[in-house]
Amino acid sequence: MTDTRVLVLVGSLRAESLNRRIAETLRDRAPEGISIEIVEGLGELPFYNEDLDAGTASEPVQLVRKTVAEADRVLVVTPEYNGTMPAVLNNAIDWLSRPYGAGALVGKPLAVIGATPTPYGGKWAHEHTQRSATIAGAKVLEDVVVSQSAMEGDILADDAIVTKLLEAVQSLADAEVDATPAA
Ligand code: FNR
């Protein structure tokens, strides 16, 4: 059987990003039968503008759309900025939500995880991402969410936390693709 392909959208662009390190750790320790790829180039996407989306979209947009469209699952790994998701992630979701009803996210099982150095672990960003991705057409797994507090120490050196994050990946991979009941 072929691997379940999980595409990861990382909500932080900084080189030392903890959330990027989480994504890389999950990729490197992916459970058997699951392959994880991090989507690059989110920082190259222009701000969403319907004028730019009227004809042939720019190359970075086409690439990100194609990469996500080919995935079996989408995992968002993001911190929180000012009580919501970082603009780079919001912008990516906007591009992936169009054309309306046929965007790359439509029908994709999607889960959200991430960490911030606060007691809440980015909870609001994760809730907002779930809502936005739902409106964009993804099949958001509401219960598969980890908002990990990273107040001290290296959370990725903590086996219990890494296991919890890997379990979220496994749940995402195990999700029913078409949960729509037959008419
Ligand atoms: C933050 N940070 C933050 N954290 C949080 O839990 N809630 C918040 O509302 C905010 N707001 C915020 C705004 C801006 C502009 C920045 C730069 C940062 C802190 C943020 O979670 C922290 O810097 C994370 O470590 C960023 O994640 P990466 O880059 O390490 O993945």
Short mmCIF file of C-alpha atoms in Angstrom, two decimals, residues 56-155:
data_model
loop_
_atom_site.label_atom_id
_atom_site.label_comp_id
_atom_site.label_asym_id
_atom_site.label_seq_id
_atom_site.Cartn_x
_atom_site.Cartn_y
_atom_site.Cartn_z
CA THR A 56 -2.96 32.46 -14.45
CA ALA A 57 -1.76 32.82 -10.87
CA SER A 58 1.95 33.40 -10.21
CA GLU A 59 4.37 30.49 -10.01
CA PRO A 60 4.62 30.34 -6.18
CA VAL A 61 0.83 30.23 -5.98
CA GLN A 62 0.56 27.50 -8.59
CA LEU A 63 3.21 25.43 -6.86
CA VAL A 64 1.65 25.65 -3.41
CA ARG A 65 -1.81 24.92 -4.79
CA LYS A 66 -0.56 21.90 -6.73
CA THR A 67 1.42 20.53 -3.78
CA VAL A 68 -1.56 20.75 -1.45
CA ALA A 69 -4.02 19.45 -4.04
CA GLU A 70 -1.91 16.29 -4.43
CA ALA A 71 -1.83 15.59 -0.68
CA ASP A 72 -4.02 13.09 1.13
CA ARG A 73 -4.08 15.14 4.34
CA VAL A 74 -3.10 18.60 5.54
CA LEU A 75 -1.48 19.34 8.89
CA VAL A 76 -1.13 22.93 10.05
CA VAL A 77 1.65 23.59 12.56
CA THR A 78 1.45 27.14 13.78
CA PRO A 79 2.21 29.59 16.56
CA GLU A 80 -0.16 32.41 17.50
CA TYR A 81 0.34 36.08 16.70
CA ASN A 82 -1.82 38.64 18.50
CA GLY A 83 -4.47 36.16 19.41
CA THR A 84 -4.91 34.62 15.98
CA MET A 85 -2.99 32.80 13.26
CA PRO A 86 0.04 34.51 11.67
CA ALA A 87 -0.77 36.44 8.48
CA VAL A 88 1.41 34.15 6.36
CA LEU A 89 -0.82 31.19 7.20
CA ASN A 90 -4.04 33.15 6.80
CA ASN A 91 -2.83 34.29 3.38
CA ALA A 92 -1.96 30.72 2.34
CA ILE A 93 -5.43 29.56 3.35
CA ASP A 94 -6.94 32.35 1.25
CA TRP A 95 -5.02 31.21 -1.84
CA LEU A 96 -5.86 27.56 -1.14
CA SER A 97 -9.56 28.40 -0.76
CA ARG A 98 -9.97 29.61 -4.34
CA PRO A 99 -11.42 29.04 -6.91
CA TYR A 100 -14.50 29.08 -4.71
CA GLY A 101 -15.69 25.54 -4.06
CA ALA A 102 -12.73 24.03 -5.91
CA GLY A 103 -9.71 25.21 -3.92
CA ALA A 104 -6.86 22.86 -3.06
CA LEU A 105 -8.14 22.47 0.51
CA VAL A 106 -11.63 21.35 -0.48
CA GLY A 107 -12.40 17.95 1.00
CA LYS A 108 -8.97 17.52 2.61
CA PRO A 109 -8.92 16.12 6.10
CA LEU A 110 -7.01 18.75 8.08
CA ALA A 111 -5.72 19.03 11.63
CA VAL A 112 -4.09 21.86 13.53
CA ILE A 113 -1.30 21.72 16.09
CA GLY A 114 1.38 24.07 17.35
CA ALA A 115 3.20 25.54 20.30
CA THR A 116 3.82 28.92 21.86
CA PRO A 117 5.70 29.99 24.98
CA THR A 118 2.52 30.79 26.91
CA PRO A 119 0.23 28.63 29.07
CA TYR A 120 -2.29 28.45 26.20
CA GLY A 121 -0.01 27.09 23.51
CA GLY A 122 -1.63 29.07 20.70
CA LYS A 123 -5.18 27.90 21.37
CA TRP A 124 -6.86 30.88 19.70
CA ALA A 125 -4.72 30.59 16.58
CA HIS A 126 -5.62 26.94 16.38
CA GLU A 127 -9.34 27.59 16.82
CA HIS A 128 -9.26 30.33 14.19
CA THR A 129 -7.35 28.12 11.78
CA GLN A 130 -9.93 25.37 12.22
CA ARG A 131 -12.74 27.81 11.46
CA SER A 132 -11.01 29.38 8.47
CA ALA A 133 -10.03 26.02 6.98
CA THR A 134 -13.59 24.76 7.42
CA ILE A 135 -14.94 27.74 5.49
CA ALA A 136 -12.26 27.11 2.86
CA GLY A 137 -13.74 23.65 2.37
CA ALA A 138 -11.37 21.41 4.33
CA LYS A 139 -12.72 18.55 6.44
CA VAL A 140 -11.34 19.81 9.72
CA LEU A 141 -10.85 17.22 12.45
CA GLU A 142 -12.03 19.36 15.35
CA ASP A 143 -10.85 16.90 17.98
CA VAL A 144 -7.37 16.40 16.55
CA VAL A 145 -5.70 19.49 17.93
CA VAL A 146 -2.67 20.05 20.15
CA SER A 147 -2.05 23.53 21.58
CA GLN A 148 1.24 22.86 23.29
CA SER A 149 2.60 25.20 25.91
CA ALA A 150 6.37 25.64 25.55
CA MET A 151 7.16 27.76 28.59
CA GLU A 152 10.50 26.23 29.44
CA GLY A 153 12.95 23.68 28.13
CA ASP A 154 12.84 21.97 24.77
CA ILE A 155 9.46 20.36 24.23
#
